[in-house]
Coordinates of C-alpha atoms in Angstrom, one line a residue:
M10 CA 0.0 0.0 0.0
K11 CA 1.4 3.3 -1.1
L12 CA 0.6 6.5 0.9
N13 CA 0.8 10.1 -0.4
N14 CA 2.7 12.0 2.3
K15 CA 3.2 15.2 0.4
G16 CA 0.7 17.3 2.4
W17 CA -0.3 20.7 1.2
G18 CA 1.7 22.5 -1.4
T19 CA 2.8 26.1 -1.3
S20 CA 0.3 27.1 -3.9
T21 CA -2.6 25.6 -1.9
M22 CA -1.5 27.3 1.2
I23 CA -1.2 30.7 -0.6
L24 CA -4.7 30.3 -2.0
L25 CA -6.3 29.4 1.3
S26 CA -4.5 32.4 3.0
L27 CA -5.8 34.8 0.3
G28 CA -9.3 33.4 0.8
L29 CA -9.1 34.0 4.5
L30 CA -7.7 37.5 4.0
V31 CA -10.5 38.4 1.6
A32 CA -13.1 37.1 4.1
L33 CA -11.5 39.2 6.8
L34 CA -11.5 42.4 4.7
V35 CA -15.2 41.9 3.8
A36 CA -16.1 41.4 7.5
V37 CA -14.1 44.6 8.4
F38 CA -15.9 46.5 5.7
F39 CA -19.4 45.5 6.8
I40 CA -18.6 46.1 10.5
S41 CA -17.3 49.5 9.7
A42 CA -20.4 50.3 7.6
L43 CA -22.7 49.0 10.4
Y44 CA -21.1 51.2 13.1
G45 CA -20.2 54.2 11.1
S46 CA -16.5 54.3 11.9
F47 CA -14.3 52.9 14.6
G48 CA -15.3 54.4 17.9
N49 CA -18.3 56.4 16.7
S50 CA -21.8 55.0 16.1
I51 CA -23.9 56.1 13.2
G52 CA -26.2 58.0 15.6
N53 CA -23.5 60.1 17.0
R54 CA -21.8 60.7 13.7
K55 CA -24.4 63.2 12.6
Y56 CA -23.9 65.2 15.8
L57 CA -20.1 65.0 15.4
D58 CA -20.6 66.5 12.0
L59 CA -22.6 69.4 13.5
E60 CA -19.8 70.0 16.1
N61 CA -17.2 70.0 13.3
Q62 CA -19.4 72.5 11.3
L63 CA -19.5 74.8 14.4
E64 CA -15.7 74.5 14.9
N65 CA -15.0 75.3 11.3
A66 CA -17.3 78.4 11.4
A67 CA -15.6 79.6 14.6
G68 CA -12.2 79.2 13.0
E69 CA -13.4 81.3 10.0
Y70 CA -14.9 83.9 12.4
I71 CA -11.5 84.2 14.2
R72 CA -9.7 84.6 10.9
K73 CA -12.1 87.1 9.4
N74 CA -12.4 89.3 12.4
D75 CA -8.8 89.0 13.6
V76 CA -9.9 88.1 17.1
K77 CA -7.2 88.2 19.7
F78 CA -7.4 86.4 23.0
E79 CA -5.1 85.3 25.8
N80 CA -6.0 81.8 27.0
E81 CA -9.7 81.0 26.2
I82 CA -12.6 82.4 24.3
T83 CA -16.2 81.2 23.8
I84 CA -18.0 81.9 20.5
Y85 CA -21.7 81.2 20.5
L86 CA -23.8 79.9 17.6
S87 CA -25.9 83.1 17.5
T88 CA -22.6 85.1 16.9
L89 CA -21.7 82.8 14.0
Q90 CA -25.2 83.1 12.5
E91 CA -25.1 86.9 12.8
A92 CA -21.8 86.9 10.9
G93 CA -23.4 84.8 8.2
L94 CA -21.1 81.8 8.7
I95 CA -23.9 79.3 9.6
N96 CA -27.4 79.6 8.2
E97 CA -29.4 77.0 10.0
F98 CA -28.2 74.6 12.6
K99 CA -30.4 71.5 12.7
D100 CA -29.9 67.8 13.2
S101 CA -30.9 65.2 10.6
D102 CA -34.3 65.0 12.1
G103 CA -34.9 68.7 11.5
N104 CA -34.8 69.7 15.2
D105 CA -33.1 73.0 16.0
C106 CA -29.8 72.7 17.9
N107 CA -27.9 75.2 19.9
G108 CA -24.2 75.4 20.6
Y109 CA -20.9 77.2 21.1
V110 CA -17.2 76.7 20.6
V111 CA -14.6 77.0 23.3
I112 CA -11.3 78.0 21.8
T113 CA -8.2 77.5 23.9
K114 CA -4.6 78.4 23.2
P115 CA -2.3 76.3 25.4
D116 CA 0.7 77.0 23.1
L117 CA 0.6 79.1 19.9
V118 CA -2.0 76.8 18.3
N119 CA -5.8 77.3 18.7
I120 CA -7.7 74.2 19.9
Y121 CA -11.4 74.3 18.9
E122 CA -14.0 72.3 20.9
G123 CA -17.5 72.5 19.6
R124 CA -20.3 71.8 22.0
I125 CA -23.9 71.3 20.9
N126 CA -27.3 70.7 22.5
C127 CA -30.0 69.1 20.4
S128 CA -33.3 67.4 21.5
N129 CA -31.7 63.9 21.4
Y130 CA -28.0 64.7 22.0
T131 CA -25.9 66.9 24.2
S132 CA -22.1 67.2 23.9
R133 CA -19.9 66.3 26.8
N134 CA -19.2 69.4 29.0
Y135 CA -22.0 71.4 27.4

């Protein structure tokens, strides 16, 4: 009786490894799509976008008006709306939100922290 003791070949092992890698990449894609992005759920993503919109408008306000400050300054949504930098500030459900941006300068770089308050969401430290 003759036995075949060759086992798997290199080509078979490479094909199986590629198959597992493709399956892993597909799983990561679907998990990422399900949860929005790593660390942020889809529900909070829309509010993070609103915070980013507020922070960007505050940065534009600081540049346009050449605002000088020492350590910290707070710019409110109403100020940004009066300056024409934000038209309407609503969440994806159409509910009005309120907010402000705290700008700190620990070194020579401004750090923007947007804080919002909507009917279904409130930023930390609002």
